[in-house]
mmCIF file of C-alpha atoms in Angstrom:
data_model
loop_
_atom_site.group_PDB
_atom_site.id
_atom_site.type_symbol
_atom_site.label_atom_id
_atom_site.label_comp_id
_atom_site.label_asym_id
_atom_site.label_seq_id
_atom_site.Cartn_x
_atom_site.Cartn_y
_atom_site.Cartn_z
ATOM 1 C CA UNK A 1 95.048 96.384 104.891
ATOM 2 C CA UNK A 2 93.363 98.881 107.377
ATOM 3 C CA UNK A 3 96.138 100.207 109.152
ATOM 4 C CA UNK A 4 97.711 101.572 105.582
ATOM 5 C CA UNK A 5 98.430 105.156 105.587
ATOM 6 C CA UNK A 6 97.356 105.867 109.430
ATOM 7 C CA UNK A 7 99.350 106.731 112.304
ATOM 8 C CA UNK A 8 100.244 104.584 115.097
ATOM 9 C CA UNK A 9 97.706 106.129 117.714
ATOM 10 C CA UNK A 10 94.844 106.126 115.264
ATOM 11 C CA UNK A 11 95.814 102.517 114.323
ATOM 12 C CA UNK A 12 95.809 101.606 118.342
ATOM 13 C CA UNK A 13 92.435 103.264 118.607
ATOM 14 C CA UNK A 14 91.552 100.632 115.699
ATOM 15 C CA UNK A 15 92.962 97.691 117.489
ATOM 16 C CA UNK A 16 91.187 98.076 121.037
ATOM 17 C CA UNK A 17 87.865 98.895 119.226
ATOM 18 C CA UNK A 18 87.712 95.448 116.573
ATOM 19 C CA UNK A 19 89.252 93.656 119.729
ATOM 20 C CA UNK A 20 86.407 94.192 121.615
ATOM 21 C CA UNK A 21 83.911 94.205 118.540
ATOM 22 C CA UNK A 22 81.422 91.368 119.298
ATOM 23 C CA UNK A 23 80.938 90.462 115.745
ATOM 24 C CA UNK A 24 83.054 88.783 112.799
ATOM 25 C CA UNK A 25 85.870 90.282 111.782
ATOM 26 C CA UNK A 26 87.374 89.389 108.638
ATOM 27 C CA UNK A 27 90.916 91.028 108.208
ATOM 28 C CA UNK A 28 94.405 91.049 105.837
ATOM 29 C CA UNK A 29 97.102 92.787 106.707
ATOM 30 C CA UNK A 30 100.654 93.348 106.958
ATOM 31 C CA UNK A 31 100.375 94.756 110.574
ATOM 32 C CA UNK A 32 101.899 91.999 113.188
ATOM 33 C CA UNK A 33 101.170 94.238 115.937
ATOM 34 C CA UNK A 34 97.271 94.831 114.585
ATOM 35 C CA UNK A 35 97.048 91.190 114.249
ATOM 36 C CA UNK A 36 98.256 89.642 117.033
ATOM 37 C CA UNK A 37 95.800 92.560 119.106
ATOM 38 C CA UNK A 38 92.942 91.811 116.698
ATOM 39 C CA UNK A 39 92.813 88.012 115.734
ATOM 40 C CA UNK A 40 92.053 85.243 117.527
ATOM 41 C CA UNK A 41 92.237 82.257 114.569
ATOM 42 C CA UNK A 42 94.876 82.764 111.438
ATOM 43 C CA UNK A 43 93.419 81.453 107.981
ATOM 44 C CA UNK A 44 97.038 80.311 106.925
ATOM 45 C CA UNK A 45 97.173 80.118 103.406
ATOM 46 C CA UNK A 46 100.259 77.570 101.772
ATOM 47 C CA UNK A 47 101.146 74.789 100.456
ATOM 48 C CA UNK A 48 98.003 74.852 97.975
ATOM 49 C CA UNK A 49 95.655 74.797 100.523
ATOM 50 C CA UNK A 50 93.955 77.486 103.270
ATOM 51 C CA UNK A 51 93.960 75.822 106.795
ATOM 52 C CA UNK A 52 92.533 78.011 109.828
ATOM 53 C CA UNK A 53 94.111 77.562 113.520
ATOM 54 C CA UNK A 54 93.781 79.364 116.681
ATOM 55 C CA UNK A 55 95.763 82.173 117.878
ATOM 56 C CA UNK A 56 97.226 85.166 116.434
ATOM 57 C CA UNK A 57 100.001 85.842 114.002
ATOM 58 C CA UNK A 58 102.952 85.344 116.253
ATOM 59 C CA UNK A 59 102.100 82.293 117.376
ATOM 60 C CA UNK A 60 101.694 80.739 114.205
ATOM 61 C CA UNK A 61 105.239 82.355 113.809
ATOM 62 C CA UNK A 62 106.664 81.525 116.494
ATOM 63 C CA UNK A 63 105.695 77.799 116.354
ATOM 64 C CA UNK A 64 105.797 77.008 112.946
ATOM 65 C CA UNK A 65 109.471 78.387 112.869
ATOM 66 C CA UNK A 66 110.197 75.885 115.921
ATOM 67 C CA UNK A 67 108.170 73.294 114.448
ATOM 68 C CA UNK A 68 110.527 73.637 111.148
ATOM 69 C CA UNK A 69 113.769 73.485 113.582
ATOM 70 C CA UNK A 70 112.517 70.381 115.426
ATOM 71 C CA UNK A 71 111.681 68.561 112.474
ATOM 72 C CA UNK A 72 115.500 69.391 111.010
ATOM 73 C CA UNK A 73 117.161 68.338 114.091
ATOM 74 C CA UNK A 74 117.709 64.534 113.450
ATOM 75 C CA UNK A 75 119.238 63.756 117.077
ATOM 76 C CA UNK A 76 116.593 65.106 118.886
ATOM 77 C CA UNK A 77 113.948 62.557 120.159
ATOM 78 C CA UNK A 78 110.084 62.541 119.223
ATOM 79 C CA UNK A 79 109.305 62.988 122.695
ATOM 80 C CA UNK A 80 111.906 65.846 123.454
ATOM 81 C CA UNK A 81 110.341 67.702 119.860
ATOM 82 C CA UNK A 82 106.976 67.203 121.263
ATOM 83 C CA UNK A 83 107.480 68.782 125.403
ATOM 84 C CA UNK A 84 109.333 71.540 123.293
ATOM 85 C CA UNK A 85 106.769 72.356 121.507
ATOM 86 C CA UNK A 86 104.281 71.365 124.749
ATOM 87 C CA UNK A 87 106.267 73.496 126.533
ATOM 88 C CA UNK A 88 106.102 76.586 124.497
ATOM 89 C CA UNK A 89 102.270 76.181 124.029
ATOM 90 C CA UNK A 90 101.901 76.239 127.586
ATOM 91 C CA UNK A 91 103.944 79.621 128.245
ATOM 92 C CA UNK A 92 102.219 81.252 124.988
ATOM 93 C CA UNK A 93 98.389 80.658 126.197
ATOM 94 C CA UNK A 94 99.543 81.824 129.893
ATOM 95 C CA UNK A 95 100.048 85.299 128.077
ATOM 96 C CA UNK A 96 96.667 85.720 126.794
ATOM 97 C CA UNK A 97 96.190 89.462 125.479
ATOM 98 C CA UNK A 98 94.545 92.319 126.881
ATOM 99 C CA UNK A 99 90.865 93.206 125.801
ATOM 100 C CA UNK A 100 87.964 91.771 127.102
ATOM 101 C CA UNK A 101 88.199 88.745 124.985
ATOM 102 C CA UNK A 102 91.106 87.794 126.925
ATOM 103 C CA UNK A 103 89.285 85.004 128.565
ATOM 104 C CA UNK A 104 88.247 83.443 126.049
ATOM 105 C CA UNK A 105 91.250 83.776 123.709
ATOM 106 C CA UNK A 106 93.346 81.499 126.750
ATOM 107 C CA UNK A 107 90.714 78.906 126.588
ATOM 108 C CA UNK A 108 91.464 78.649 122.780
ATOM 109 C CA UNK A 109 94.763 78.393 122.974
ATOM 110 C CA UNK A 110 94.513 75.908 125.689
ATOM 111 C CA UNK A 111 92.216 73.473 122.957
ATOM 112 C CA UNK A 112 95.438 73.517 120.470
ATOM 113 C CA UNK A 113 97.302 70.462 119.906
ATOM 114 C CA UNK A 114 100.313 69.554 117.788
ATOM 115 C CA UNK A 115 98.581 68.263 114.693
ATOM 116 C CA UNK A 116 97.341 71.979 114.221
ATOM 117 C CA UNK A 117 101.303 73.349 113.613
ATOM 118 C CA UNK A 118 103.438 72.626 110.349
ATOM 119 C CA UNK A 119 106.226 74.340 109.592
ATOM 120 C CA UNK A 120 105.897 76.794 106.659
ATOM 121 C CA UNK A 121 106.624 76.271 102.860
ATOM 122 C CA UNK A 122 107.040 80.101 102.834
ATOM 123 C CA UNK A 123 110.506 81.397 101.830
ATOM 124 C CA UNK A 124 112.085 83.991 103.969
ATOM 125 C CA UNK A 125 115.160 86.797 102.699
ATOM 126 C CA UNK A 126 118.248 86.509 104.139
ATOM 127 C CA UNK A 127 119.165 90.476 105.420
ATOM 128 C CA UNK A 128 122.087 90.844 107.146
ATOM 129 C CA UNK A 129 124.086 93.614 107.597
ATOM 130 C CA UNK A 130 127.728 93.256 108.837
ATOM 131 C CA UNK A 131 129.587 96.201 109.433
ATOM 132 C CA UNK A 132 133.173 96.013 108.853
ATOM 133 C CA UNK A 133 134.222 98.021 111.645
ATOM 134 C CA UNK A 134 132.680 98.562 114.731
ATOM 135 C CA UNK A 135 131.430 102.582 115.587
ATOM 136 C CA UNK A 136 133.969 105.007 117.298
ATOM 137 C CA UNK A 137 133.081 107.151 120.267
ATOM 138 C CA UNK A 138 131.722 109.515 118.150
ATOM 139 C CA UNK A 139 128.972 108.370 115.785
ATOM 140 C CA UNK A 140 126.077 111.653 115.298
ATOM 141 C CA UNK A 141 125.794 114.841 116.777
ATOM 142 C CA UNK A 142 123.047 117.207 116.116
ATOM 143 C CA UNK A 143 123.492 120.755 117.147
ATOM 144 C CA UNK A 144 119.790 123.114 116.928
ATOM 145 C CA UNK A 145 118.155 121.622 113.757
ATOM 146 C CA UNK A 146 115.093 123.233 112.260
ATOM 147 C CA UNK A 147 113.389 122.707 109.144
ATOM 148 C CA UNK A 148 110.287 124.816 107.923
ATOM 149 C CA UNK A 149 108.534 123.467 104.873
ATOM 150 C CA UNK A 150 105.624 126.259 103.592
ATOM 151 C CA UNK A 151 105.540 127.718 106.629
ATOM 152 C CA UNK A 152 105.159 125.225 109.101
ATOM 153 C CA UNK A 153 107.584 124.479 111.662
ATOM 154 C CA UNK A 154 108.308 120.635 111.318
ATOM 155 C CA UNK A 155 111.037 120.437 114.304
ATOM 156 C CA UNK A 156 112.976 122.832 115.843
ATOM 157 C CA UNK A 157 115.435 122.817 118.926
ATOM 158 C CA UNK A 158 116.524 119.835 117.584
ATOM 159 C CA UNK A 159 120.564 118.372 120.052
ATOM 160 C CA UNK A 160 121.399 115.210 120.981
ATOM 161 C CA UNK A 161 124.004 112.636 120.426
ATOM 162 C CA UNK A 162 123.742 109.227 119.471
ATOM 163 C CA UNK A 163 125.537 107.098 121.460
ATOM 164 C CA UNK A 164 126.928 103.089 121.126
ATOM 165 C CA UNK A 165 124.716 100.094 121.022
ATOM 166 C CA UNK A 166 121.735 103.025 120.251
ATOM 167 C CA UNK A 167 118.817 101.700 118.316
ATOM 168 C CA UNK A 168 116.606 105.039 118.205
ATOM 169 C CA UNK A 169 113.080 105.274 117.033
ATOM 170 C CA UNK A 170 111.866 108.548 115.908
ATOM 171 C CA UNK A 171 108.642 109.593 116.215
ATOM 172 C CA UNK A 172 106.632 112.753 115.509
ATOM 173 C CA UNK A 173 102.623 113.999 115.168
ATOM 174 C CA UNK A 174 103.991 115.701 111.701
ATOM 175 C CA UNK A 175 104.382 112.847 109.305
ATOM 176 C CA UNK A 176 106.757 114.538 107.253
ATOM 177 C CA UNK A 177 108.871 115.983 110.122
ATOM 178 C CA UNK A 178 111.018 112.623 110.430
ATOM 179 C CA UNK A 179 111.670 112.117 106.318
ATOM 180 C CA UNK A 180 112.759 115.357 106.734
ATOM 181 C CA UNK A 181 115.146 114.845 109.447
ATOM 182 C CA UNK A 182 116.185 111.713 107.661
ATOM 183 C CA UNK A 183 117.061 113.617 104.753
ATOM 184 C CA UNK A 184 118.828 116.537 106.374
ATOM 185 C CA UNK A 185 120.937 114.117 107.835
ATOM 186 C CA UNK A 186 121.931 111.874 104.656
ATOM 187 C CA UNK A 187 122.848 115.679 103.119
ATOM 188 C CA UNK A 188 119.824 115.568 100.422
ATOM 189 C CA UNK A 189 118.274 118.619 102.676
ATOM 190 C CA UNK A 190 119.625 121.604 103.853
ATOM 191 C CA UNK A 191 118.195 122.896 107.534
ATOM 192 C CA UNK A 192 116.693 126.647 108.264
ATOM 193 C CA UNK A 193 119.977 126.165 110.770
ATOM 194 C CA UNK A 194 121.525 124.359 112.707
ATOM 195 C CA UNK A 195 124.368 121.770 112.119
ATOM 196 C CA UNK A 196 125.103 117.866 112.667
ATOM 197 C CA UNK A 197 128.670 115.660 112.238
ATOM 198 C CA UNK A 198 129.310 112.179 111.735
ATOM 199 C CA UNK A 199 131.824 110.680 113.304
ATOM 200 C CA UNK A 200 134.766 109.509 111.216
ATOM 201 C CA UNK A 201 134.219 105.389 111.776
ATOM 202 C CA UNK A 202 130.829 105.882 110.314
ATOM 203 C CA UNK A 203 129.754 103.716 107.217
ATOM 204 C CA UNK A 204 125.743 104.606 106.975
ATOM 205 C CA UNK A 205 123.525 102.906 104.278
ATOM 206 C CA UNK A 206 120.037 104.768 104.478
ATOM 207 C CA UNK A 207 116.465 103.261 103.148
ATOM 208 C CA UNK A 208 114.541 106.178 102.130
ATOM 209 C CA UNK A 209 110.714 106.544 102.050
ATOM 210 C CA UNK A 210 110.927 107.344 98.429
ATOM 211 C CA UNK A 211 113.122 105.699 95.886
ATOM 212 C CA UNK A 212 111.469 106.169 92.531
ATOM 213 C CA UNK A 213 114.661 108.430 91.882
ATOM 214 C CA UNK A 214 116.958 105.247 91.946
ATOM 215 C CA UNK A 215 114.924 103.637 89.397
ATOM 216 C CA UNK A 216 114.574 105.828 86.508
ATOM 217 C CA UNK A 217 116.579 103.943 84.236
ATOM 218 C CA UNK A 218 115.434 100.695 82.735
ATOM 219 C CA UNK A 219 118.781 98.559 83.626
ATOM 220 C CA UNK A 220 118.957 94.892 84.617
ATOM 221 C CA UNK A 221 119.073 94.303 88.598
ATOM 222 C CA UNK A 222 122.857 93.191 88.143
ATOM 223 C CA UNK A 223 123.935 96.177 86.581
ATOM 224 C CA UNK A 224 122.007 98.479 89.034
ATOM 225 C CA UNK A 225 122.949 96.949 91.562
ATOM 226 C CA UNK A 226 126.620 97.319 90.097
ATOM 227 C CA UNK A 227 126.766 100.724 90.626
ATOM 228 C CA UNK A 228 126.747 100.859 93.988
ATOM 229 C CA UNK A 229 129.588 98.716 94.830
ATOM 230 C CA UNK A 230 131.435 100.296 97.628
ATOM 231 C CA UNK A 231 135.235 101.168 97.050
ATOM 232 C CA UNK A 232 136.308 98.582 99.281
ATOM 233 C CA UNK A 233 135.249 95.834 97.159
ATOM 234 C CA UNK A 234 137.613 94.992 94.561
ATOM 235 C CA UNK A 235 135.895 91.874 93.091
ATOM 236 C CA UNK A 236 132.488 92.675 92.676
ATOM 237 C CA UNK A 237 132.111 89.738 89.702
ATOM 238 C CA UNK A 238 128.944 88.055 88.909
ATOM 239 C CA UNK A 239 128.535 85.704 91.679
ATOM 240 C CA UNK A 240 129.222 88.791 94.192
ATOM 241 C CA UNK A 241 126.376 90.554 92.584
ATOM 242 C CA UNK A 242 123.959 87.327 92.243
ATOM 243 C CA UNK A 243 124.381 86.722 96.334
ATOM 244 C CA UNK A 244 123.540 89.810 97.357
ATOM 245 C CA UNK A 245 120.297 89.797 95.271
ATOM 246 C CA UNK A 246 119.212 86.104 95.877
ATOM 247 C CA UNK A 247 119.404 86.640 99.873
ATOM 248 C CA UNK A 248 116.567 88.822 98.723
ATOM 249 C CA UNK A 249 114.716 85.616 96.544
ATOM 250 C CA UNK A 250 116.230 87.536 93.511
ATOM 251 C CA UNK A 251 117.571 84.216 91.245
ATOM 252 C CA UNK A 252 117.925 83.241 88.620
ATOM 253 C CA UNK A 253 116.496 85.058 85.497
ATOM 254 C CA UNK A 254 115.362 87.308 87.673
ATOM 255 C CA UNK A 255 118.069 89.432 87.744
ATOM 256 C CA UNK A 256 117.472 90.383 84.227
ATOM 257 C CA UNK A 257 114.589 91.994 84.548
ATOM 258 C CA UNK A 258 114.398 95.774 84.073
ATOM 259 C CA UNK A 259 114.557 98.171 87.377
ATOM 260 C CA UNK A 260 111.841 100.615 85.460
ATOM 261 C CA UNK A 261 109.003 97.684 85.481
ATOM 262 C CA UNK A 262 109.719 96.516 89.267
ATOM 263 C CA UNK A 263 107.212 96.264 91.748
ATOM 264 C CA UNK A 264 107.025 98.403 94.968
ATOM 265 C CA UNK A 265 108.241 95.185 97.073
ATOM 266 C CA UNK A 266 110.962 94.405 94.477
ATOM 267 C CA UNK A 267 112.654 98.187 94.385
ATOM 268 C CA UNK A 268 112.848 97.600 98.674
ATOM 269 C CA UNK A 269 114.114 94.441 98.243
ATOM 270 C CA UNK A 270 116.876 95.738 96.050
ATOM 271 C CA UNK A 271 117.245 98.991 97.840
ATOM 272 C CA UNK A 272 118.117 96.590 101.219
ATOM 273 C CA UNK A 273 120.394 94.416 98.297
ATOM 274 C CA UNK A 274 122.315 97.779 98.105
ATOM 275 C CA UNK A 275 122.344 98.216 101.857
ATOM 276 C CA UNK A 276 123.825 95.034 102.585
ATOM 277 C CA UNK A 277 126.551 95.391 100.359
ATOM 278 C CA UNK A 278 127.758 98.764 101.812
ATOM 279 C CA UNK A 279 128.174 97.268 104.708
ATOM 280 C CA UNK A 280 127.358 99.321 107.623
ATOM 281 C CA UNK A 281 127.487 100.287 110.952
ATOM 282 C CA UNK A 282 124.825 102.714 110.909
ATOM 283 C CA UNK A 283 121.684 102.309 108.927
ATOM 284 C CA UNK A 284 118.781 104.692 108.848
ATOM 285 C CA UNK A 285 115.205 103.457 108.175
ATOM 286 C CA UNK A 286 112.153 105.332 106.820
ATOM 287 C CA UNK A 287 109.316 103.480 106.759
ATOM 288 C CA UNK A 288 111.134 99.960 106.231
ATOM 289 C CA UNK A 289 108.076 97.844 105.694
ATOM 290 C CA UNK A 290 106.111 100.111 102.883
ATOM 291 C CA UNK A 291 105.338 97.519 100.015
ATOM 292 C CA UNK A 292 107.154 94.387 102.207
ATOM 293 C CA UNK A 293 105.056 91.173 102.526
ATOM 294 C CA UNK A 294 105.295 89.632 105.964
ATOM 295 C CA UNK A 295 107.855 87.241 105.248
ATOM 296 C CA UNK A 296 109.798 90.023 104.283
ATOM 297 C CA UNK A 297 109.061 92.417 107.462
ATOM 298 C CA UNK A 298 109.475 89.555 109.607
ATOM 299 C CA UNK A 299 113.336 88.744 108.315
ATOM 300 C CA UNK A 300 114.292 92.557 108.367
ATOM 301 C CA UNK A 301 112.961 92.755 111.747
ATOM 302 C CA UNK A 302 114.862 90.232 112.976
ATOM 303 C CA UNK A 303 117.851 91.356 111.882
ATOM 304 C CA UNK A 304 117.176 94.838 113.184
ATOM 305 C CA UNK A 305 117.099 92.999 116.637
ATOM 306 C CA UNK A 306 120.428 91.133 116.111
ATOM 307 C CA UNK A 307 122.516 93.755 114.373
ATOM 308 C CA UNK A 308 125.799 94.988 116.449
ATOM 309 C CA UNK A 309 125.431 98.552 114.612
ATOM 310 C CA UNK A 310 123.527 101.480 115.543
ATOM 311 C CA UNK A 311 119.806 102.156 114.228
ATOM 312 C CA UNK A 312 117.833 105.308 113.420
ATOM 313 C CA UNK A 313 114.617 104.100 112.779
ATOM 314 C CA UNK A 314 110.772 105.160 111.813
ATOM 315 C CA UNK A 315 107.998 103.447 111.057
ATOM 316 C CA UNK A 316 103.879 102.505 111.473
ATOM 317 C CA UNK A 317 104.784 98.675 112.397
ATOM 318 C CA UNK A 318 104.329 98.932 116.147
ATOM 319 C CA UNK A 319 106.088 94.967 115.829
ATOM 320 C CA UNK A 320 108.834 96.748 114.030
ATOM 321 C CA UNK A 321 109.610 100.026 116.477
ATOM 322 C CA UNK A 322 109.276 97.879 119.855
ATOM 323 C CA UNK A 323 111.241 94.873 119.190
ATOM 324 C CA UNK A 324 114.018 96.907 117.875
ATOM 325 C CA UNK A 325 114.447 100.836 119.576
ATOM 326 C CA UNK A 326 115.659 101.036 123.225
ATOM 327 C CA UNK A 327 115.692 104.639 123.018
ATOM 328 C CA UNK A 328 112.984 106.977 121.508
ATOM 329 C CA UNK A 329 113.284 110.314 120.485
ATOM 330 C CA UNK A 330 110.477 112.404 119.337
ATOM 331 C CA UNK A 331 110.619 115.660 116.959
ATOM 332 C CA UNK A 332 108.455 118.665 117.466
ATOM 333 C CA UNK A 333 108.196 122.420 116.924
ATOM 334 C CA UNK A 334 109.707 123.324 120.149
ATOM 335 C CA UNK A 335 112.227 120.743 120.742
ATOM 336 C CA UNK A 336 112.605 116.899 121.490
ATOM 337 C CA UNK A 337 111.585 114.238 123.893
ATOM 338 C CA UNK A 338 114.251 112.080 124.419
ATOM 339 C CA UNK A 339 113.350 108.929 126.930
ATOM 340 C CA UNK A 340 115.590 105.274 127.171
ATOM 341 C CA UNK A 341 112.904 103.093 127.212
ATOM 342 C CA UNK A 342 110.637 101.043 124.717
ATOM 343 C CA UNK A 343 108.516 101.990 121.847
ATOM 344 C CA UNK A 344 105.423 100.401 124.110
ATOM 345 C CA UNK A 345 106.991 102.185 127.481
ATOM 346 C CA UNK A 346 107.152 105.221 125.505
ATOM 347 C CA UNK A 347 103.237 105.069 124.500
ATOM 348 C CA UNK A 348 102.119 104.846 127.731
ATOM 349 C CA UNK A 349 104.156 107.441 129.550
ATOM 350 C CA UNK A 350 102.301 109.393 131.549
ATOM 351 C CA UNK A 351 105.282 111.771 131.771
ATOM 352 C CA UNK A 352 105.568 111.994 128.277
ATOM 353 C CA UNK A 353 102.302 112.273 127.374
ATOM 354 C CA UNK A 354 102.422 115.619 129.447
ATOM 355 C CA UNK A 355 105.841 116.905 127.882
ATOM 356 C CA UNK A 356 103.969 116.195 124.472
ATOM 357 C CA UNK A 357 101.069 118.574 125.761
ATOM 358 C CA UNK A 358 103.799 121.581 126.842
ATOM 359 C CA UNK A 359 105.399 121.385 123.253
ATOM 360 C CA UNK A 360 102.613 121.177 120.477
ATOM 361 C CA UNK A 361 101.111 123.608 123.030
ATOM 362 C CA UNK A 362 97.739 121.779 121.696
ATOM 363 C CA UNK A 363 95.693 119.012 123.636
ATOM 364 C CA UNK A 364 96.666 115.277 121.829
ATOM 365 C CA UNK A 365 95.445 112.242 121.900
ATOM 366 C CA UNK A 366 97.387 110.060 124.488
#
């Protein structure tokens, strides 16, 4: 896990120098993005047994989850399954990755055959958020923000409006300056000044960076997770309860056990229980993939990308913050950046990367 606890540009740094490392590297981690950059064979460990193919995490994915779908499709013919999967193959080596060792990371792939791909025996959560009404016109606007903690400016200068179909990362060079934000705007911070206002369609569920607070108490995950039924559920029996906990691999005696011994993956996994069930149209993300294995990061990812709501979103899963933002704002101590494009787009902004210059009125790494 060497990408835990560093920023995104130090973890990039990380990436180009182990790609182009001419020596062994011998790696775990939760990072898709430092993986698929990194790796070129996956030691895939299931079913009992540890079997090593070539490529990098999201191919293994990507073709073991169309692997499983072939093999479940009963009307499909052995030879259409196989030019799928020939097919796919083809247009995944033809994108070979950047570094030097892009050469010979094609000419892998190109040696892979079918035999090498199975379908996983992992199990994957089922998140999905449906809002129950779509967002109005007006959904957040932020008017000035600032918030000082012991003297140092985290943001300042801090207006915009979020707008339909938005799916905003935020991103700052003060690790604490988005929490904050994130807080300020759930109402469990009060700003130096400034102001904000929701609009009045908005149902929000946030997932905050810390949330030791919510499990204090030692009460079974059914009647924790009873608490926070939402007023518009007037039947919130049992099997209510028991589905929105087993789409996250919560079942059967497991919801008896006590929130006070969970682990660190267990209180997320019932923190996005609670999420689900509020039913949102706005949800607010602070560092979604802290204590998450990758099946688990994967599935909230995914629905990230496919949910109709809006998104205000940070994180250190590069995977995570380019598949899912089309708009990123950054906070700092003189104001924002605010730029429509991708996460990736975003990095490598020449533009930006002088804006970022004018307002920490420092020289940063680019």
């Amino acid at each position: 896990e060497p990408t835990n606890g560093l920023d995104i540009e130090t973890i990039g740094w990380l990436e180009n120098f182990l790609a182009d490392y001419e020596n062994i590297v011998l790696v775990v981690s939760h990072d898709r993005h430092f993986l698929d950059s990194v790796c070129t064979h996956v030691a895939d460990v299931d079913r009992s047994k540890i079997k090593i193919f070539t490529g990098n995490y999201t191919f293994w994915y990507e073709s073991s989850q169309l692997m499983t779908k072939q093999l479940g499709d009963k009307n499909k013919k052995t030879e259409e399954k196989r030019q799928a999967l020939m097919d796919f193959i083809a247009r995944f080596s033809a994108n070979a990755s950047k570094s030097k060792q892009a050469t010979s990371r094609k000419k892998a792939l190109e040696k892979l055959t079918l035999e090498e791909i199975e379908p996983s025996n992992r199990k994957y959560p089922g998140i999905i958020f449906q809002p129950l009404r779509e967002v109005g016109n007006q959904i957040l606007h932020v008017e000035n923000l600032k918030k000082t903690v012991d003297g140092r400016v985290l943001f300042d200068k801090v207006t915009f409006s979020v707008n339909k179909n938005d799916k905003i990362a935020f991103v700052s060079k003060d690790p604490l300056a988005v929490t904050h934000f994130f807080n300020i705007i759930n109402a469990e911070e009060i700003p130096d000044h400034g102001s904000y206002e929701w609009g009045t369609t908005i149902t929000k569920a946030f997932l905050p960076v810390e949330n030791n607070e919510f499990f204090k108490e030692g009460k079974t995950l059914m009647d924790w997770l009873r608490e926070f039924v939402p007023s518009h559920v007037t039947d919130a029996d049992e099997p209510f309860l028991r589905g929105f906990l087993g789409k996250m691999l919560f079942s059967g005696d497991d919801i008896m056990k006590k929130t006070n011994v969970l682990s660190g993956g267990e209180k997320v996994r019932c923190m996005i229980s609670r999420m689900m069930m509020q039913n949102p149209n706005v949800i607010i993300l602070d560092q979604p993939t802290n204590h998450l294995d990758l099946e688990s990061i994967q599935a909230f990812n995914e629905q990230c990308i496919e949910y109709k709501g809006v998104v205000l979103l940070t994180s250190h899963d590069h995977t995570f913050m380019h598949t899912t933002a089309n708009r990123i704002i950054e906070l700092t101590p003189s104001g924002i950046i605010d730029r429509l494009i991708s996460f990736d787009e975003y990095l490598e902004d020449d533009r930006v990367h002088q804006m970022q210059q004018e307002m920490y009125g420092r020289k940063i790494m680019a």
